[in-house]
Short mmCIF file of N, CA, C and O in Angstrom, two decimals:
data_model
loop_
_atom_site.label_atom_id
_atom_site.label_comp_id
_atom_site.label_asym_id
_atom_site.label_seq_id
_atom_site.Cartn_x
_atom_site.Cartn_y
_atom_site.Cartn_z
N GLN A 276 -52.95 17.92 13.78
CA GLN A 276 -52.76 17.67 12.37
C GLN A 276 -51.41 16.97 12.16
O GLN A 276 -50.41 17.38 12.71
N ARG A 277 -51.42 15.90 11.37
CA ARG A 277 -50.21 15.12 11.09
C ARG A 277 -49.82 15.30 9.64
O ARG A 277 -50.61 15.08 8.73
N ILE A 278 -48.57 15.67 9.41
CA ILE A 278 -48.04 15.87 8.06
C ILE A 278 -46.86 14.92 7.90
O ILE A 278 -45.97 14.86 8.75
N CYS A 279 -46.82 14.14 6.79
CA CYS A 279 -45.72 13.22 6.53
C CYS A 279 -45.08 13.56 5.19
O CYS A 279 -45.78 13.85 4.22
N THR A 280 -43.75 13.49 5.13
CA THR A 280 -43.03 13.77 3.90
C THR A 280 -42.87 12.48 3.09
O THR A 280 -43.16 11.39 3.57
N LEU A 281 -42.35 12.60 1.88
CA LEU A 281 -42.12 11.43 1.03
C LEU A 281 -41.07 10.49 1.62
O LEU A 281 -41.09 9.30 1.35
N ARG A 282 -40.18 11.00 2.42
CA ARG A 282 -39.15 10.16 3.04
C ARG A 282 -39.62 9.50 4.32
O ARG A 282 -38.87 8.79 4.97
N GLY A 283 -40.87 9.73 4.72
CA GLY A 283 -41.42 9.04 5.87
C GLY A 283 -41.40 9.79 7.18
O GLY A 283 -41.89 9.30 8.19
N CYS A 284 -40.79 10.99 7.22
CA CYS A 284 -40.76 11.76 8.45
C CYS A 284 -42.11 12.45 8.64
O CYS A 284 -42.65 13.05 7.73
N CYS A 285 -42.67 12.32 9.85
CA CYS A 285 -43.97 12.91 10.14
C CYS A 285 -43.82 14.02 11.18
O CYS A 285 -42.92 13.99 12.01
N TRP A 286 -44.73 14.96 11.13
CA TRP A 286 -44.74 16.11 12.04
C TRP A 286 -46.14 16.24 12.60
O TRP A 286 -47.10 16.34 11.86
N SER A 287 -46.26 16.20 13.92
CA SER A 287 -47.56 16.32 14.55
C SER A 287 -47.41 17.04 15.88
O SER A 287 -47.03 16.43 16.88
N PRO A 288 -47.66 18.37 15.92
CA PRO A 288 -47.52 19.11 17.18
C PRO A 288 -48.43 18.52 18.27
O PRO A 288 -49.59 18.22 18.03
N MET A 289 -47.86 18.32 19.44
CA MET A 289 -48.58 17.74 20.58
C MET A 289 -48.62 18.75 21.71
O MET A 289 -47.72 19.57 21.86
N SER A 290 -49.64 18.66 22.54
CA SER A 290 -49.70 19.52 23.72
C SER A 290 -48.76 19.02 24.82
O SER A 290 -48.31 19.79 25.66
N ASP A 291 -48.45 17.73 24.80
CA ASP A 291 -47.53 17.15 25.78
C ASP A 291 -46.10 17.41 25.31
O ASP A 291 -45.66 16.90 24.28
N ILE A 292 -45.33 18.20 26.07
CA ILE A 292 -43.98 18.57 25.63
C ILE A 292 -42.98 17.43 25.74
O ILE A 292 -41.88 17.50 25.22
N SER A 293 -43.35 16.32 26.40
CA SER A 293 -42.43 15.18 26.51
C SER A 293 -42.52 14.24 25.30
O SER A 293 -41.77 13.29 25.19
N VAL A 294 -43.45 14.51 24.38
CA VAL A 294 -43.62 13.69 23.18
C VAL A 294 -42.98 14.43 22.00
O VAL A 294 -43.28 15.60 21.76
N PRO A 295 -42.08 13.77 21.26
CA PRO A 295 -41.46 14.45 20.11
C PRO A 295 -42.48 14.77 19.03
O PRO A 295 -43.38 13.98 18.76
N TRP A 296 -42.35 15.91 18.42
CA TRP A 296 -43.27 16.33 17.35
C TRP A 296 -42.88 15.70 16.02
O TRP A 296 -43.71 15.51 15.15
N CYS A 297 -41.60 15.41 15.84
CA CYS A 297 -41.12 14.83 14.58
C CYS A 297 -40.80 13.36 14.83
O CYS A 297 -40.10 13.01 15.78
N PHE A 298 -41.31 12.48 13.97
CA PHE A 298 -41.12 11.04 14.16
C PHE A 298 -41.29 10.33 12.82
O PHE A 298 -41.73 10.93 11.84
N PHE A 299 -40.94 9.05 12.79
CA PHE A 299 -41.17 8.23 11.61
C PHE A 299 -42.41 7.38 11.85
O PHE A 299 -42.66 6.93 12.96
N SER A 300 -43.15 7.13 10.79
CA SER A 300 -44.35 6.31 10.91
C SER A 300 -43.96 4.87 11.23
O SER A 300 -42.82 4.46 11.06
N SER A 301 -44.93 4.08 11.68
CA SER A 301 -44.66 2.71 12.11
C SER A 301 -44.29 1.77 10.97
O SER A 301 -43.82 0.67 11.21
N ASN A 302 -44.48 2.18 9.72
CA ASN A 302 -44.09 1.33 8.59
C ASN A 302 -42.71 1.73 8.04
O ASN A 302 -42.40 1.48 6.90
N HIS A 303 -41.90 2.35 8.87
CA HIS A 303 -40.57 2.81 8.47
C HIS A 303 -39.53 2.18 9.38
O HIS A 303 -39.75 2.05 10.57
N GLY A 304 -38.43 1.72 8.84
CA GLY A 304 -37.36 1.15 9.67
C GLY A 304 -37.22 -0.35 9.51
O GLY A 304 -37.24 -0.87 8.40
N TYR A 305 -37.11 -1.05 10.64
CA TYR A 305 -36.87 -2.49 10.65
C TYR A 305 -37.89 -3.18 11.56
O TYR A 305 -38.46 -2.57 12.44
N LYS A 306 -38.07 -4.50 11.33
CA LYS A 306 -38.93 -5.30 12.21
C LYS A 306 -38.18 -6.57 12.59
O LYS A 306 -37.28 -7.03 11.88
N VAL A 307 -38.55 -7.14 13.73
CA VAL A 307 -37.95 -8.40 14.18
C VAL A 307 -38.35 -9.50 13.21
O VAL A 307 -39.51 -9.63 12.85
N ASP A 308 -37.37 -10.24 12.76
CA ASP A 308 -37.61 -11.33 11.81
C ASP A 308 -37.23 -12.64 12.50
O ASP A 308 -36.06 -12.96 12.63
N GLY A 309 -38.21 -13.37 12.98
CA GLY A 309 -37.93 -14.62 13.69
C GLY A 309 -38.06 -14.41 15.19
O GLY A 309 -38.86 -13.63 15.67
N SER A 310 -37.20 -15.09 15.92
CA SER A 310 -37.31 -15.06 17.37
C SER A 310 -36.25 -14.14 17.99
O SER A 310 -35.27 -13.78 17.36
N ILE A 311 -36.49 -13.80 19.24
CA ILE A 311 -35.50 -13.07 20.03
C ILE A 311 -34.79 -14.13 20.87
O ILE A 311 -35.42 -14.83 21.66
N ARG A 312 -33.49 -14.27 20.65
CA ARG A 312 -32.71 -15.32 21.30
C ARG A 312 -32.01 -14.79 22.55
O ARG A 312 -31.36 -13.74 22.49
N SER A 313 -32.15 -15.49 23.66
CA SER A 313 -31.47 -15.12 24.89
C SER A 313 -29.99 -15.47 24.79
O SER A 313 -29.62 -16.49 24.21
N THR A 314 -29.16 -14.62 25.34
CA THR A 314 -27.72 -14.87 25.43
C THR A 314 -27.29 -14.72 26.88
O THR A 314 -28.08 -14.28 27.73
N GLU A 315 -26.06 -15.04 27.18
CA GLU A 315 -25.55 -14.93 28.54
C GLU A 315 -25.62 -13.49 29.05
O GLU A 315 -25.84 -13.24 30.22
N LYS A 316 -25.46 -12.52 28.12
CA LYS A 316 -25.40 -11.12 28.51
C LYS A 316 -26.71 -10.37 28.25
O LYS A 316 -26.86 -9.23 28.69
N GLY A 317 -27.64 -10.97 27.50
CA GLY A 317 -28.88 -10.27 27.17
C GLY A 317 -29.66 -11.00 26.10
O GLY A 317 -30.25 -12.03 26.34
N PHE A 318 -29.63 -10.47 24.86
CA PHE A 318 -30.38 -11.08 23.77
C PHE A 318 -29.78 -10.70 22.43
O PHE A 318 -28.96 -9.78 22.34
N GLU A 319 -30.24 -11.39 21.38
CA GLU A 319 -29.92 -11.01 20.01
C GLU A 319 -31.10 -11.39 19.14
O GLU A 319 -31.87 -12.30 19.45
N THR A 320 -31.27 -10.65 18.05
CA THR A 320 -32.34 -10.94 17.10
C THR A 320 -31.98 -10.38 15.74
O THR A 320 -31.15 -9.47 15.63
N THR A 321 -32.59 -10.93 14.71
CA THR A 321 -32.40 -10.45 13.35
C THR A 321 -33.51 -9.46 13.02
O THR A 321 -34.67 -9.69 13.34
N LEU A 322 -33.13 -8.36 12.39
CA LEU A 322 -34.09 -7.35 11.97
C LEU A 322 -34.08 -7.26 10.45
O LEU A 322 -33.02 -7.32 9.82
N THR A 323 -35.27 -7.14 9.86
CA THR A 323 -35.41 -7.01 8.41
C THR A 323 -35.97 -5.63 8.08
O THR A 323 -36.93 -5.18 8.71
N ARG A 324 -35.37 -4.98 7.10
CA ARG A 324 -35.79 -3.63 6.72
C ARG A 324 -37.18 -3.65 6.11
O ARG A 324 -37.49 -4.49 5.26
N LEU A 325 -38.03 -2.72 6.55
CA LEU A 325 -39.37 -2.57 5.99
C LEU A 325 -39.27 -1.84 4.66
O LEU A 325 -38.39 -1.00 4.48
N PRO A 326 -40.16 -2.16 3.71
CA PRO A 326 -40.12 -1.46 2.42
C PRO A 326 -40.60 -0.02 2.58
O PRO A 326 -41.80 0.25 2.62
N SER A 327 -39.67 0.89 2.71
CA SER A 327 -39.98 2.31 2.88
C SER A 327 -38.87 3.14 2.24
O SER A 327 -37.80 2.61 1.95
N PRO A 328 -39.11 4.42 2.03
CA PRO A 328 -38.07 5.25 1.42
C PRO A 328 -36.80 5.26 2.25
O PRO A 328 -36.85 5.19 3.48
N SER A 329 -35.67 5.33 1.59
CA SER A 329 -34.37 5.35 2.27
C SER A 329 -33.96 6.79 2.55
O SER A 329 -34.12 7.67 1.70
N LEU A 330 -33.42 7.03 3.73
CA LEU A 330 -32.95 8.38 4.05
C LEU A 330 -31.56 8.64 3.48
O LEU A 330 -31.27 9.73 3.01
N PHE A 331 -30.68 7.65 3.55
CA PHE A 331 -29.30 7.86 3.16
C PHE A 331 -28.83 6.96 2.02
O PHE A 331 -27.75 7.13 1.51
N GLY A 332 -29.63 5.96 1.63
CA GLY A 332 -29.27 5.05 0.57
C GLY A 332 -28.36 3.94 1.06
O GLY A 332 -27.85 3.97 2.17
N ASP A 333 -28.19 2.92 0.24
CA ASP A 333 -27.32 1.78 0.52
C ASP A 333 -27.67 1.11 1.86
O ASP A 333 -26.80 0.75 2.64
N ASP A 334 -28.98 0.98 2.13
CA ASP A 334 -29.43 0.36 3.38
C ASP A 334 -29.13 -1.13 3.37
O ASP A 334 -29.13 -1.79 2.33
N ILE A 335 -28.91 -1.68 4.55
CA ILE A 335 -28.70 -3.11 4.73
C ILE A 335 -30.06 -3.73 5.00
O ILE A 335 -30.77 -3.28 5.90
N ASN A 336 -30.45 -4.74 4.25
CA ASN A 336 -31.78 -5.31 4.39
C ASN A 336 -31.95 -6.19 5.63
O ASN A 336 -33.02 -6.27 6.19
N THR A 337 -30.90 -6.86 6.06
CA THR A 337 -30.97 -7.71 7.25
C THR A 337 -29.82 -7.34 8.17
O THR A 337 -28.66 -7.36 7.76
N VAL A 338 -30.14 -7.00 9.43
CA VAL A 338 -29.11 -6.64 10.40
C VAL A 338 -29.29 -7.49 11.66
O VAL A 338 -30.36 -8.06 11.90
N LEU A 339 -28.24 -7.55 12.46
CA LEU A 339 -28.27 -8.27 13.73
C LEU A 339 -28.28 -7.24 14.85
O LEU A 339 -27.41 -6.37 14.92
N LEU A 340 -29.28 -7.32 15.73
CA LEU A 340 -29.37 -6.46 16.90
C LEU A 340 -28.94 -7.27 18.11
O LEU A 340 -29.52 -8.33 18.39
N THR A 341 -27.90 -6.81 18.81
CA THR A 341 -27.41 -7.47 20.01
C THR A 341 -27.63 -6.52 21.18
O THR A 341 -27.24 -5.35 21.10
N GLY A 342 -28.25 -7.02 22.24
CA GLY A 342 -28.49 -6.21 23.43
C GLY A 342 -27.83 -6.84 24.63
O GLY A 342 -27.88 -8.05 24.82
N GLU A 343 -27.16 -6.01 25.44
CA GLU A 343 -26.51 -6.48 26.66
C GLU A 343 -27.06 -5.70 27.84
O GLU A 343 -26.97 -4.47 27.88
N CYS A 344 -27.61 -6.40 28.81
CA CYS A 344 -28.08 -5.80 30.06
C CYS A 344 -26.88 -5.82 31.00
O CYS A 344 -26.74 -6.70 31.84
N GLN A 345 -25.99 -4.85 30.86
CA GLN A 345 -24.70 -4.89 31.54
C GLN A 345 -24.82 -4.62 33.04
O GLN A 345 -24.15 -5.28 33.83
N THR A 346 -25.60 -3.64 33.43
CA THR A 346 -25.85 -3.36 34.85
C THR A 346 -27.33 -3.00 34.97
O THR A 346 -28.04 -2.88 33.97
N SER A 347 -27.80 -2.77 36.18
CA SER A 347 -29.20 -2.41 36.36
C SER A 347 -29.52 -1.05 35.76
O SER A 347 -30.68 -0.72 35.53
N ASN A 348 -28.49 -0.25 35.48
CA ASN A 348 -28.69 1.08 34.89
C ASN A 348 -28.04 1.26 33.52
O ASN A 348 -28.09 2.35 32.97
N ARG A 349 -27.40 0.22 32.99
CA ARG A 349 -26.70 0.37 31.70
C ARG A 349 -27.08 -0.74 30.74
O ARG A 349 -26.86 -1.92 31.02
N PHE A 350 -27.63 -0.33 29.60
CA PHE A 350 -27.98 -1.25 28.52
C PHE A 350 -27.15 -0.87 27.30
O PHE A 350 -27.05 0.30 26.95
N ARG A 351 -26.54 -1.85 26.67
CA ARG A 351 -25.75 -1.60 25.47
C ARG A 351 -26.40 -2.33 24.31
O ARG A 351 -26.77 -3.49 24.43
N PHE A 352 -26.58 -1.63 23.18
CA PHE A 352 -27.05 -2.31 21.99
C PHE A 352 -26.11 -2.05 20.84
O PHE A 352 -25.40 -1.05 20.81
N LYS A 353 -26.09 -3.00 19.92
CA LYS A 353 -25.19 -2.91 18.77
C LYS A 353 -25.94 -3.46 17.57
O LYS A 353 -26.58 -4.51 17.65
N ILE A 354 -25.87 -2.74 16.47
CA ILE A 354 -26.50 -3.16 15.22
C ILE A 354 -25.38 -3.41 14.22
O ILE A 354 -24.57 -2.52 13.96
N THR A 355 -25.33 -4.64 13.68
CA THR A 355 -24.26 -5.01 12.76
C THR A 355 -24.82 -5.70 11.52
O THR A 355 -25.94 -6.19 11.53
N ASP A 356 -24.00 -5.74 10.50
CA ASP A 356 -24.32 -6.47 9.28
C ASP A 356 -23.77 -7.89 9.47
O ASP A 356 -22.56 -8.08 9.55
N PRO A 357 -24.65 -8.90 9.59
CA PRO A 357 -24.16 -10.25 9.86
C PRO A 357 -23.40 -10.87 8.69
O PRO A 357 -22.71 -11.87 8.87
N LYS A 358 -23.50 -10.29 7.50
CA LYS A 358 -22.86 -10.88 6.33
C LYS A 358 -21.52 -10.21 5.98
O LYS A 358 -20.77 -10.75 5.18
N LYS A 359 -21.27 -9.04 6.54
CA LYS A 359 -20.07 -8.31 6.14
C LYS A 359 -19.47 -7.59 7.34
O LYS A 359 -20.03 -6.58 7.80
N PRO A 360 -18.35 -8.08 7.87
CA PRO A 360 -17.71 -7.39 9.00
C PRO A 360 -17.24 -6.00 8.58
O PRO A 360 -16.83 -5.79 7.45
N ARG A 361 -17.34 -5.07 9.52
CA ARG A 361 -16.88 -3.70 9.25
C ARG A 361 -15.88 -3.29 10.32
O ARG A 361 -15.91 -3.80 11.43
N PHE A 362 -15.05 -2.36 9.98
CA PHE A 362 -14.05 -1.87 10.92
C PHE A 362 -14.74 -1.13 12.07
O PHE A 362 -15.67 -0.36 11.86
N GLU A 363 -14.30 -1.39 13.29
CA GLU A 363 -14.78 -0.67 14.47
C GLU A 363 -13.59 0.04 15.10
O GLU A 363 -12.55 -0.57 15.34
N VAL A 364 -13.76 1.31 15.37
CA VAL A 364 -12.68 2.10 15.95
C VAL A 364 -12.39 1.59 17.36
O VAL A 364 -13.29 1.53 18.19
N PRO A 365 -11.15 1.19 17.61
CA PRO A 365 -10.81 0.72 18.96
C PRO A 365 -10.78 1.92 19.92
O PRO A 365 -10.46 3.03 19.53
N HIS A 366 -11.12 1.67 21.17
CA HIS A 366 -11.10 2.72 22.18
C HIS A 366 -10.40 2.18 23.42
O HIS A 366 -10.80 1.15 23.96
N GLN A 367 -9.39 2.88 23.88
CA GLN A 367 -8.56 2.38 24.98
C GLN A 367 -9.31 2.23 26.30
O GLN A 367 -8.93 1.45 27.16
N HIS A 368 -10.41 2.98 26.49
CA HIS A 368 -11.12 2.93 27.77
C HIS A 368 -12.39 2.09 27.73
O HIS A 368 -13.04 1.92 28.74
N VAL A 369 -12.77 1.61 26.57
CA VAL A 369 -13.98 0.81 26.46
C VAL A 369 -13.57 -0.64 26.21
O VAL A 369 -13.05 -0.97 25.15
N ARG A 370 -13.80 -1.47 27.18
CA ARG A 370 -13.45 -2.88 27.08
C ARG A 370 -14.71 -3.70 26.82
O ARG A 370 -15.80 -3.30 27.22
N PRO A 371 -14.58 -4.87 26.20
CA PRO A 371 -15.75 -5.73 26.03
C PRO A 371 -16.32 -6.11 27.39
O PRO A 371 -15.56 -6.33 28.35
N PHE A 372 -17.63 -6.20 27.47
CA PHE A 372 -18.30 -6.58 28.71
C PHE A 372 -18.10 -8.06 28.93
O PHE A 372 -18.35 -8.87 28.05
N SER A 373 -17.64 -8.44 30.13
CA SER A 373 -17.33 -9.85 30.38
C SER A 373 -18.27 -10.50 31.39
O SER A 373 -18.13 -11.68 31.67
N GLY A 374 -19.23 -9.76 31.92
CA GLY A 374 -20.12 -10.33 32.93
C GLY A 374 -21.34 -11.00 32.33
O GLY A 374 -21.49 -11.13 31.12
N SER A 375 -22.23 -11.43 33.22
CA SER A 375 -23.51 -12.00 32.82
C SER A 375 -24.56 -10.90 32.82
O SER A 375 -24.33 -9.81 33.35
N ALA A 376 -25.72 -11.18 32.25
CA ALA A 376 -26.81 -10.21 32.22
C ALA A 376 -27.19 -9.81 33.64
O ALA A 376 -27.28 -10.65 34.54
N ALA A 377 -27.40 -8.51 33.84
CA ALA A 377 -27.79 -8.00 35.16
C ALA A 377 -29.25 -8.33 35.44
O ALA A 377 -30.03 -8.59 34.52
N SER A 378 -29.61 -8.31 36.71
CA SER A 378 -31.01 -8.49 37.10
C SER A 378 -31.48 -7.21 37.80
O SER A 378 -30.70 -6.29 37.98
N ASN A 379 -32.75 -7.17 38.17
CA ASN A 379 -33.32 -5.98 38.81
C ASN A 379 -33.07 -4.73 37.99
O ASN A 379 -32.54 -3.73 38.49
N LEU A 380 -33.43 -4.78 36.71
CA LEU A 380 -33.17 -3.68 35.79
C LEU A 380 -34.05 -2.47 36.08
O LEU A 380 -35.22 -2.62 36.43
N ASN A 381 -33.48 -1.30 35.91
CA ASN A 381 -34.21 -0.04 36.06
C ASN A 381 -34.70 0.47 34.70
O ASN A 381 -35.00 1.64 34.56
N TYR A 382 -34.75 -0.39 33.71
CA TYR A 382 -35.20 -0.05 32.37
C TYR A 382 -35.92 -1.25 31.78
O TYR A 382 -35.82 -2.36 32.28
N LYS A 383 -36.65 -0.99 30.70
CA LYS A 383 -37.38 -2.05 30.00
C LYS A 383 -37.00 -1.99 28.52
O LYS A 383 -36.96 -0.91 27.94
N VAL A 384 -36.67 -3.14 27.95
CA VAL A 384 -36.29 -3.20 26.54
C VAL A 384 -37.38 -3.91 25.78
O VAL A 384 -37.83 -4.95 26.16
#
């Protein structure tokens, strides 16, 4: 039995314990708008918000998804507002990735 709330969260108990019981329906969130562009480190694409209830309000309608295949075991993604820069907390131990996209990946994006 599947139960969905007005905010789009669904609940469906499964016999498989590796499948989450709580999830959002497929018409909730964002979708790729246009093409997925290859970059030296991975890819980037524009995402457009689907018309669905907002969980927190003040949603951004168009965002930029950037993915970096940094190593065969490490994938980094970043979601930003392409129209309005926001402050990012600097971290002394996290440096920008300067290499090229890795090959022989142990993951699928």
